[in-house]
């Protein structure tokens, strides 16, 4: 028995019972994204600081009472979550903050935070009797769904835009997904996947639509709470594309607060690339979101038409947070620094959050004493081409010692001046 009591439409605020058969609000249509409601008084008898401290479960399943599934098949899944939280002792110097932590979600099974949503989607699908799941994605949701579905003997059908990097496509082909590479952008891939889902009745993993995805993503906040010894950080930086991740992060902190695990909710800073920052512009101008071209190398957050803007906007506002944009140049610099300062390999979309943190001191009210967490949402091995652009192509030498000595001398000199 899970603790879901119903669903609430984030647009019209209508509440529906827990056993409904629709994904979005029937009154509002595709705009009516639902939010899962729980009985927190009952959950509180299963989740507390004391219980969590003694729970050895090494995955998101330690938060099962806060998830909308029965959990009868969780033994079948890949191990998602309980990723490390590191203090960034060298990188933090570039942010002017004395206490900066990295939540490294790039070490999840398919190497991105999306695994938190996908593993839950696969469990939800199986509990509802589906064996085929479908999504459209700029890449990580896709490879993540493909891997988690394979593990649980489900078929995945995945629509990707033309631009998706090969590293990500390789992953999902490898996992046996039916890959549909659409000659168009993310918007096109999304629309076509919706039509196909309607036609074939598959389970819909599109994060903007399916209310269960936020529920999986919120577990990253629960882990931060535990790993910070139940003391909430002041700020959390999150890269934003569709907005589902930051909405999940907010929900996780809000629930932690509701259950008495933390005393305040951190301010959330939503970070976008200045080449595609519809949230930042809408927030600054106080207007509805406008479609934007997708002009950034941070492909996982290049979403010109965010599908679920309301939850993300509400999350940042309710946390008293802000929206910021960062240039591609700063994203590349953040990638370089993270690699060399901390030994953490991130893809550009993940580096965006770190680039945002490099601007932390420009936030009104920010101080060097702030405790800041930055979420590394995806691994750099997903896109080695951009990684090499950020640093340098490998150099080849002749096979003899004197050439090596000259090369080594140059390298060490260059590093001194870096
Ligand atoms: C998907 C993704 C994001 C953004 O998540 P949204 O839910 O689309 O806002 C950020 N970083 C990486 C690496 C991602 O894959
Ligand atoms: Zn509605």
Short mmCIF file of C-alpha atoms and ligand atoms in Angstrom, two decimals:
data_model
loop_
_atom_site.label_atom_id
_atom_site.label_comp_id
_atom_site.label_asym_id
_atom_site.label_seq_id
_atom_site.Cartn_x
_atom_site.Cartn_y
_atom_site.Cartn_z
CA UNK A 1 0.00 0.00 0.00
CA UNK A 2 1.49 3.35 -0.97
CA UNK A 3 0.52 6.63 0.69
CA UNK A 4 -0.90 8.48 -2.31
CA UNK A 5 -4.24 10.12 -1.50
CA UNK A 6 -4.87 11.80 -4.84
CA UNK A 7 -3.69 14.17 -7.55
CA UNK A 8 -3.96 17.93 -7.85
CA UNK A 9 -3.92 19.83 -11.13
CA UNK A 10 -1.14 22.45 -10.99
CA UNK A 11 -3.18 24.73 -13.28
CA UNK A 12 -6.81 24.71 -12.00
CA UNK A 13 -6.02 23.22 -8.54
CA UNK A 14 -8.79 20.59 -8.87
CA UNK A 15 -8.16 17.46 -6.78
CA UNK A 16 -8.73 13.94 -8.11
CA UNK A 17 -8.87 10.59 -6.30
CA UNK A 18 -5.88 8.23 -6.32
CA UNK A 19 -7.32 5.65 -8.72
CA UNK A 20 -7.79 7.89 -11.79
CA UNK A 21 -6.82 6.52 -15.20
CA UNK A 22 -5.60 9.78 -16.79
CA UNK A 23 -2.14 11.39 -16.82
CA UNK A 24 -3.11 15.07 -17.07
CA UNK A 25 -6.15 17.01 -15.81
CA UNK A 26 -9.20 16.23 -18.00
CA UNK A 27 -10.41 19.82 -17.56
CA UNK A 28 -7.15 21.53 -18.56
CA UNK A 29 -5.85 18.96 -21.06
CA UNK A 30 -2.12 18.74 -21.72
CA UNK A 31 -1.50 21.95 -19.72
CA UNK A 32 -3.03 20.38 -16.62
CA UNK A 33 0.02 18.70 -15.13
CA UNK A 34 -0.89 16.74 -12.01
CA UNK A 35 0.94 16.74 -8.70
CA UNK A 36 0.88 13.62 -6.50
CA UNK A 37 -0.63 14.18 -3.03
CA UNK A 38 0.35 12.05 -0.02
CA UNK A 39 -0.81 11.36 3.51
CA UNK A 40 2.23 12.79 5.32
CA UNK A 41 0.93 11.94 8.79
CA UNK A 42 1.01 8.27 7.85
CA UNK A 43 4.37 8.61 6.08
CA UNK A 44 5.84 10.16 9.23
CA UNK A 45 5.48 6.82 11.00
CA UNK A 46 7.80 5.27 8.37
CA UNK A 47 10.30 8.06 7.73
CA UNK A 48 12.23 9.92 10.41
CA UNK A 49 15.83 10.99 11.04
CA UNK A 50 16.33 8.01 13.34
CA UNK A 51 14.97 5.47 10.87
CA UNK A 52 16.94 6.91 7.98
CA UNK A 53 20.18 6.86 9.99
CA UNK A 54 19.76 3.11 10.50
CA UNK A 55 18.47 2.21 7.03
CA UNK A 56 21.20 0.45 5.02
CA UNK A 57 19.27 0.53 1.68
CA UNK A 58 21.82 1.87 -0.85
CA UNK A 59 19.35 3.35 -3.35
CA UNK A 60 16.28 5.58 -3.73
CA UNK A 61 14.17 2.70 -2.42
CA UNK A 62 15.05 3.89 1.10
CA UNK A 63 12.36 6.54 0.44
CA UNK A 64 9.70 4.09 -0.77
CA UNK A 65 7.01 5.41 1.65
CA UNK A 66 7.34 8.78 -0.17
CA UNK A 67 6.98 7.29 -3.66
CA UNK A 68 3.76 6.59 -5.60
CA UNK A 69 4.33 2.88 -6.26
CA UNK A 70 3.65 -0.33 -4.35
CA UNK A 71 7.26 -1.42 -4.66
CA UNK A 72 6.65 -5.15 -5.05
CA UNK A 73 9.23 -5.46 -7.85
CA UNK A 74 12.02 -3.16 -6.70
CA UNK A 75 14.42 -6.08 -6.30
CA UNK A 76 14.57 -6.22 -10.13
CA UNK A 77 15.96 -2.72 -10.68
CA UNK A 78 19.34 -1.17 -11.33
CA UNK A 79 20.81 0.56 -8.26
CA UNK A 80 19.79 4.20 -8.60
CA UNK A 81 20.65 6.99 -6.17
CA UNK A 82 22.70 7.33 -2.99
CA UNK A 83 25.25 9.11 -5.14
CA UNK A 84 28.14 10.86 -3.38
CA UNK A 85 28.14 14.38 -1.96
CA UNK A 86 31.65 15.89 -1.99
CA UNK A 87 32.90 19.13 -0.57
CA UNK A 88 34.52 20.99 -3.49
CA UNK A 89 37.55 22.34 -1.62
CA UNK A 90 39.31 23.69 -4.71
CA UNK A 91 36.40 24.48 -7.01
CA UNK A 92 34.68 26.50 -4.28
CA UNK A 93 37.48 29.09 -4.55
CA UNK A 94 36.05 30.16 -7.94
CA UNK A 95 32.67 30.83 -6.34
CA UNK A 96 33.75 32.89 -3.33
CA UNK A 97 31.93 30.44 -1.05
CA UNK A 98 33.63 28.54 1.80
CA UNK A 99 31.21 25.61 1.89
CA UNK A 100 30.36 24.31 -1.55
CA UNK A 101 29.27 20.72 -2.15
CA UNK A 102 28.86 18.67 -5.31
CA UNK A 103 26.07 16.12 -5.53
CA UNK A 104 27.48 13.82 -8.20
CA UNK A 105 24.52 12.26 -9.98
CA UNK A 106 26.68 11.44 -12.98
CA UNK A 107 27.54 8.15 -11.25
CA UNK A 108 24.03 6.73 -11.53
CA UNK A 109 23.72 3.50 -13.59
CA UNK A 110 23.23 5.24 -16.95
CA UNK A 111 25.20 8.29 -15.78
CA UNK A 112 22.58 10.97 -15.18
CA UNK A 113 20.02 12.13 -12.65
CA UNK A 114 17.30 10.94 -15.08
CA UNK A 115 17.73 7.42 -13.68
CA UNK A 116 15.81 8.54 -10.60
CA UNK A 117 12.74 9.16 -12.75
CA UNK A 118 13.22 6.28 -15.18
CA UNK A 119 13.54 3.56 -12.58
CA UNK A 120 10.31 4.76 -11.00
CA UNK A 121 8.61 4.94 -14.41
CA UNK A 122 9.51 1.34 -15.13
CA UNK A 123 8.17 0.18 -11.75
CA UNK A 124 4.98 2.21 -12.22
CA UNK A 125 4.52 0.84 -15.74
CA UNK A 126 4.93 -2.75 -14.59
CA UNK A 127 2.57 -2.30 -11.66
CA UNK A 128 0.00 -0.94 -14.13
CA UNK A 129 0.51 -3.89 -16.47
CA UNK A 130 2.48 -2.19 -19.27
CA UNK A 131 5.53 -3.75 -20.88
CA UNK A 132 6.38 -0.97 -23.38
CA UNK A 133 7.44 2.53 -22.34
CA UNK A 134 7.92 5.53 -24.59
CA UNK A 135 9.51 8.95 -24.29
CA UNK A 136 11.07 11.74 -26.28
CA UNK A 137 14.25 13.23 -25.01
CA UNK A 138 17.32 15.28 -25.77
CA UNK A 139 19.25 12.20 -24.73
CA UNK A 140 19.60 11.39 -21.04
CA UNK A 141 15.97 10.58 -20.31
CA UNK A 142 16.17 8.29 -23.32
CA UNK A 143 19.31 6.36 -22.46
CA UNK A 144 18.13 6.20 -18.88
CA UNK A 145 14.74 4.80 -19.81
CA UNK A 146 16.39 2.32 -22.17
CA UNK A 147 18.75 0.99 -19.49
CA UNK A 148 16.20 0.79 -16.71
CA UNK A 149 13.62 -0.81 -19.01
CA UNK A 150 16.12 -3.43 -20.20
CA UNK A 151 16.94 -4.36 -16.62
CA UNK A 152 13.23 -4.95 -15.90
CA UNK A 153 12.50 -6.80 -19.14
CA UNK A 154 10.44 -3.98 -20.69
CA UNK A 155 10.66 -2.60 -24.25
CA UNK A 156 11.45 1.11 -24.70
CA UNK A 157 10.54 3.20 -27.75
CA UNK A 158 12.47 6.45 -27.89
CA UNK A 159 12.10 9.59 -29.99
CA UNK A 160 15.20 11.79 -30.16
CA UNK A 161 15.86 15.06 -31.97
CA UNK A 162 18.42 15.19 -34.75
CA UNK A 163 20.92 16.97 -32.47
CA UNK A 164 21.33 14.26 -29.78
CA UNK A 165 25.05 13.43 -29.31
CA UNK A 166 26.30 10.01 -30.43
CA UNK A 167 27.46 9.01 -26.93
CA UNK A 168 23.88 9.13 -25.76
CA UNK A 169 22.44 7.37 -28.82
CA UNK A 170 25.08 4.66 -28.52
CA UNK A 171 23.92 4.01 -24.98
CA UNK A 172 20.29 3.55 -25.86
CA UNK A 173 20.87 1.43 -28.93
CA UNK A 174 23.14 -0.70 -26.77
CA UNK A 175 20.29 -1.14 -24.28
CA UNK A 176 18.00 -2.45 -27.01
CA UNK A 177 15.64 0.51 -27.33
CA UNK A 178 13.62 1.03 -30.50
CA UNK A 179 15.28 4.29 -31.55
CA UNK A 180 13.38 6.85 -33.59
CA UNK A 181 15.70 9.64 -34.69
CA UNK A 182 13.41 12.45 -35.82
CA UNK A 183 14.61 14.92 -38.42
CA UNK A 184 13.74 17.96 -36.28
CA UNK A 185 14.26 19.52 -32.85
CA UNK A 186 13.14 18.43 -29.39
CA UNK A 187 9.73 20.00 -29.88
CA UNK A 188 9.12 17.86 -32.99
CA UNK A 189 10.31 14.66 -31.31
CA UNK A 190 8.02 15.35 -28.35
CA UNK A 191 4.92 15.91 -30.49
CA UNK A 192 5.51 12.81 -32.56
CA UNK A 193 6.02 10.67 -29.45
CA UNK A 194 2.71 11.93 -28.00
CA UNK A 195 0.91 10.88 -31.18
CA UNK A 196 2.55 7.47 -31.15
CA UNK A 197 1.71 6.93 -27.48
CA UNK A 198 -1.92 7.69 -28.20
CA UNK A 199 -1.94 5.38 -31.16
CA UNK A 200 -0.34 2.39 -29.38
CA UNK A 201 -1.34 2.89 -25.73
CA UNK A 202 2.20 2.68 -24.35
CA UNK A 203 3.29 3.91 -20.93
CA UNK A 204 4.22 7.59 -21.28
CA UNK A 205 7.53 8.55 -19.66
CA UNK A 206 7.54 12.11 -20.98
CA UNK A 207 8.69 13.99 -17.89
CA UNK A 208 6.67 17.07 -18.68
CA UNK A 209 3.44 15.08 -18.63
CA UNK A 210 3.87 12.14 -16.28
CA UNK A 211 3.45 13.19 -12.63
CA UNK A 212 5.55 10.26 -11.42
CA UNK A 213 8.80 11.70 -12.90
CA UNK A 214 9.00 14.57 -10.42
CA UNK A 215 8.49 12.00 -7.65
CA UNK A 216 11.60 10.11 -8.73
CA UNK A 217 13.68 13.25 -9.13
CA UNK A 218 12.78 14.55 -5.67
CA UNK A 219 14.86 11.76 -4.12
CA UNK A 220 18.03 13.75 -4.91
CA UNK A 221 16.87 16.32 -2.34
CA UNK A 222 16.21 13.63 0.30
CA UNK A 223 19.77 12.39 -0.16
CA UNK A 224 21.23 15.88 0.14
CA UNK A 225 19.25 16.31 3.37
CA UNK A 226 20.64 13.08 4.79
CA UNK A 227 24.19 13.69 3.57
CA UNK A 228 24.20 17.19 5.11
CA UNK A 229 23.19 15.64 8.49
CA UNK A 230 19.68 17.09 8.26
CA UNK A 231 20.86 20.69 8.04
CA UNK A 232 19.50 22.31 4.88
CA UNK A 233 22.01 24.18 2.69
CA UNK A 234 21.30 27.84 1.98
CA UNK A 235 21.31 27.47 -1.81
CA UNK A 236 21.00 24.66 -4.34
CA UNK A 237 22.01 25.20 -7.98
CA UNK A 238 20.14 23.17 -10.60
CA UNK A 239 20.47 23.19 -14.41
CA UNK A 240 17.06 23.61 -16.04
CA UNK A 241 15.67 22.46 -19.39
CA UNK A 242 12.03 21.37 -19.18
CA UNK A 243 11.89 22.23 -15.49
CA UNK A 244 10.95 18.82 -14.13
CA UNK A 245 14.23 18.33 -12.26
CA UNK A 246 14.09 21.58 -10.32
CA UNK A 247 10.41 20.97 -9.54
CA UNK A 248 11.42 17.59 -8.12
CA UNK A 249 14.27 19.08 -6.11
CA UNK A 250 11.84 21.56 -4.57
CA UNK A 251 9.28 18.90 -3.75
CA UNK A 252 11.94 16.80 -2.05
CA UNK A 253 13.00 19.67 0.19
CA UNK A 254 9.40 20.68 0.90
CA UNK A 255 8.52 17.14 1.96
CA UNK A 256 11.68 16.88 4.06
CA UNK A 257 10.57 20.06 5.80
CA UNK A 258 7.02 18.78 6.21
CA UNK A 259 8.37 15.61 7.86
CA UNK A 260 10.60 17.57 10.23
CA UNK A 261 13.88 16.40 8.68
CA UNK A 262 15.09 19.98 8.02
CA UNK A 263 14.19 23.38 9.47
CA UNK A 264 14.12 25.42 6.29
CA UNK A 265 13.90 25.00 2.52
CA UNK A 266 17.01 26.04 0.56
CA UNK A 267 16.78 28.78 -2.05
CA UNK A 268 16.80 27.16 -5.48
CA UNK A 269 18.79 28.77 -8.28
CA UNK A 270 17.59 27.67 -11.70
CA UNK A 271 20.42 27.89 -14.22
CA UNK A 272 20.00 28.07 -18.00
CA UNK A 273 22.35 28.73 -20.87
CA UNK A 274 22.10 32.28 -22.22
CA UNK A 275 21.68 30.68 -25.68
CA UNK A 276 18.35 29.20 -24.58
CA UNK A 277 16.92 30.70 -21.39
CA UNK A 278 13.13 31.04 -21.63
CA UNK A 279 12.68 30.69 -17.84
CA UNK A 280 15.21 33.41 -17.03
CA UNK A 281 13.61 35.86 -19.46
CA UNK A 282 10.05 35.16 -18.33
CA UNK A 283 11.10 35.62 -14.70
CA UNK A 284 12.98 38.85 -15.35
CA UNK A 285 10.20 40.34 -17.44
CA UNK A 286 7.34 38.98 -15.35
CA UNK A 287 5.70 37.56 -18.47
CA UNK A 288 4.63 34.08 -19.68
CA UNK A 289 7.35 31.94 -21.26
CA UNK A 290 8.21 32.65 -24.89
CA UNK A 291 9.57 30.00 -27.24
CA UNK A 292 13.29 30.41 -27.92
CA UNK A 293 15.84 28.98 -30.34
CA UNK A 294 18.12 26.30 -28.91
CA UNK A 295 21.53 27.91 -29.35
CA UNK A 296 23.80 26.30 -26.79
CA UNK A 297 26.28 23.45 -26.58
CA UNK A 298 24.55 22.32 -23.37
CA UNK A 299 22.23 20.03 -25.29
CA UNK A 300 20.46 18.47 -22.29
CA UNK A 301 19.06 21.86 -21.26
CA UNK A 302 18.51 23.26 -24.76
CA UNK A 303 14.72 23.31 -24.47
CA UNK A 304 13.23 26.22 -26.37
CA UNK A 305 9.64 25.31 -25.44
CA UNK A 306 9.62 23.98 -21.87
CA UNK A 307 6.74 21.57 -21.43
CA UNK A 308 6.12 22.03 -17.75
CA UNK A 309 7.03 25.60 -16.90
CA UNK A 310 4.57 26.13 -14.08
CA UNK A 311 5.96 23.59 -11.63
CA UNK A 312 9.49 24.93 -12.15
CA UNK A 313 8.50 28.59 -11.86
CA UNK A 314 6.50 27.83 -8.69
CA UNK A 315 9.42 25.87 -7.21
CA UNK A 316 11.92 28.69 -7.60
CA UNK A 317 9.45 31.27 -6.34
CA UNK A 318 8.27 29.25 -3.33
CA UNK A 319 11.89 28.69 -2.29
CA UNK A 320 12.65 32.45 -2.58
CA UNK A 321 15.22 31.51 -5.22
CA UNK A 322 16.25 33.04 -8.55
CA UNK A 323 16.91 32.31 -12.19
CA UNK A 324 20.28 32.96 -13.87
CA UNK A 325 21.79 32.45 -17.31
CA UNK A 326 25.38 31.54 -18.06
CA UNK A 327 27.32 31.78 -21.30
CA UNK A 328 28.63 28.72 -23.14
CA UNK A 329 32.15 30.08 -22.50
CA UNK A 330 31.55 30.01 -18.74
CA UNK A 331 30.06 26.51 -19.04
CA UNK A 332 33.27 25.31 -20.71
CA UNK A 333 35.35 26.99 -18.04
CA UNK A 334 33.31 25.33 -15.30
CA UNK A 335 33.87 21.94 -17.00
CA UNK A 336 37.62 22.49 -17.09
CA UNK A 337 37.76 23.58 -13.47
CA UNK A 338 35.66 20.71 -12.19
CA UNK A 339 37.83 18.19 -13.97
CA UNK A 340 41.12 19.63 -12.82
CA UNK A 341 40.09 20.81 -9.35
CA UNK A 342 37.85 17.96 -8.27
CA UNK A 343 38.26 14.98 -10.62
CA UNK A 344 34.59 15.12 -11.58
CA UNK A 345 33.61 14.68 -15.22
CA UNK A 346 30.39 16.51 -16.17
CA UNK A 347 28.59 17.11 -19.42
CA UNK A 348 27.93 20.73 -20.46
CA UNK A 349 24.33 20.82 -19.20
CA UNK A 350 25.54 19.75 -15.77
CA UNK A 351 28.43 22.23 -15.89
CA UNK A 352 25.88 25.02 -16.36
CA UNK A 353 24.85 24.74 -12.70
CA UNK A 354 28.51 25.08 -11.69
CA UNK A 355 28.93 28.07 -13.98
CA UNK A 356 25.91 29.56 -12.17
CA UNK A 357 27.60 28.95 -8.83
CA UNK A 358 30.69 30.80 -10.13
CA UNK A 359 28.43 33.88 -10.22
CA UNK A 360 27.11 33.27 -6.69
CA UNK A 361 28.55 36.46 -5.22
CA UNK A 362 26.43 38.55 -7.59
CA UNK A 363 23.21 37.30 -5.95
CA UNK A 364 21.69 39.94 -3.66
CA UNK A 365 22.25 38.86 -0.07
CA UNK A 366 24.84 36.16 -0.90
CA UNK A 367 27.80 35.84 1.48
CA UNK A 368 31.00 33.75 1.58
CA UNK A 369 29.50 31.90 4.56
CA UNK A 370 26.63 30.48 2.50
CA UNK A 371 26.40 26.72 2.25
CA UNK A 372 25.84 25.86 -1.38
CA UNK A 373 25.09 22.55 -3.10
CA UNK A 374 25.46 22.15 -6.85
CA UNK A 375 23.89 19.14 -8.51
CA UNK A 376 26.01 17.47 -11.19
CA UNK A 377 23.16 16.11 -13.29
CA UNK A 378 25.07 14.20 -15.99
CA UNK A 379 28.41 12.60 -16.75
CA UNK A 380 30.96 14.03 -19.21
CA UNK A 381 31.50 10.70 -20.95
CA UNK A 382 28.13 11.33 -22.62
CA UNK A 383 29.69 13.99 -24.83
CA UNK A 384 33.46 13.67 -25.14
CA UNK A 385 33.59 15.96 -28.16
CA UNK A 386 32.56 18.99 -26.12
CA UNK A 387 34.76 17.88 -23.25
CA UNK A 388 37.78 17.96 -25.58
CA UNK A 389 36.71 21.39 -26.83
CA UNK A 390 36.80 22.57 -23.22
CA UNK A 391 40.35 21.34 -22.71
CA UNK A 392 42.61 20.20 -25.58
CA UNK A 393 42.81 17.49 -28.21
CA UNK A 394 45.31 14.73 -27.37
CA UNK A 395 48.78 15.43 -28.74
CA UNK A 396 50.84 12.72 -30.48
CA UNK A 397 54.65 12.47 -30.24
CA UNK A 398 57.28 10.39 -32.07
CA UNK A 399 58.17 7.14 -30.38
CA UNK A 400 61.45 8.22 -28.75
CA UNK A 401 62.62 9.55 -25.40
CA UNK A 402 64.02 12.88 -26.59
CA UNK A 403 60.69 13.83 -28.16
CA UNK A 404 58.99 12.84 -24.96
CA UNK A 405 61.38 14.99 -22.88
CA UNK A 406 60.67 18.04 -25.05
CA UNK A 407 56.92 17.42 -24.88
CA UNK A 408 56.96 16.90 -21.12
CA UNK A 409 58.95 20.09 -20.59
CA UNK A 410 56.43 22.09 -22.65
CA UNK A 411 53.46 20.59 -20.84
CA UNK A 412 54.80 21.35 -17.37
CA UNK A 413 55.67 24.93 -18.39
CA UNK A 414 52.21 25.45 -19.86
CA UNK A 415 50.53 24.17 -16.69
CA UNK A 416 52.57 26.53 -14.53
CA UNK A 417 51.18 29.49 -16.45
CA UNK A 418 47.60 28.20 -16.56
C1 LIG B 1 17.51 16.62 -18.22
C2 LIG B 1 18.73 17.26 -17.71
C3 LIG B 1 18.71 18.50 -17.06
C4 LIG B 1 17.47 19.33 -16.87
O1 LIG B 1 16.34 18.68 -16.39
P1 LIG B 1 14.89 19.21 -16.78
O2 LIG B 1 13.97 18.34 -16.02
O3 LIG B 1 14.73 19.07 -18.26
O4 LIG B 1 14.83 20.65 -16.37
C5 LIG B 1 19.91 19.00 -16.61
N1 LIG B 1 21.08 18.33 -16.78
C6 LIG B 1 21.13 17.14 -17.40
C7 LIG B 1 22.44 16.46 -17.55
C8 LIG B 1 19.96 16.57 -17.88
O5 LIG B 1 20.03 15.40 -18.51
ZN1 LIG B 2 -6.86 21.36 -14.30
#
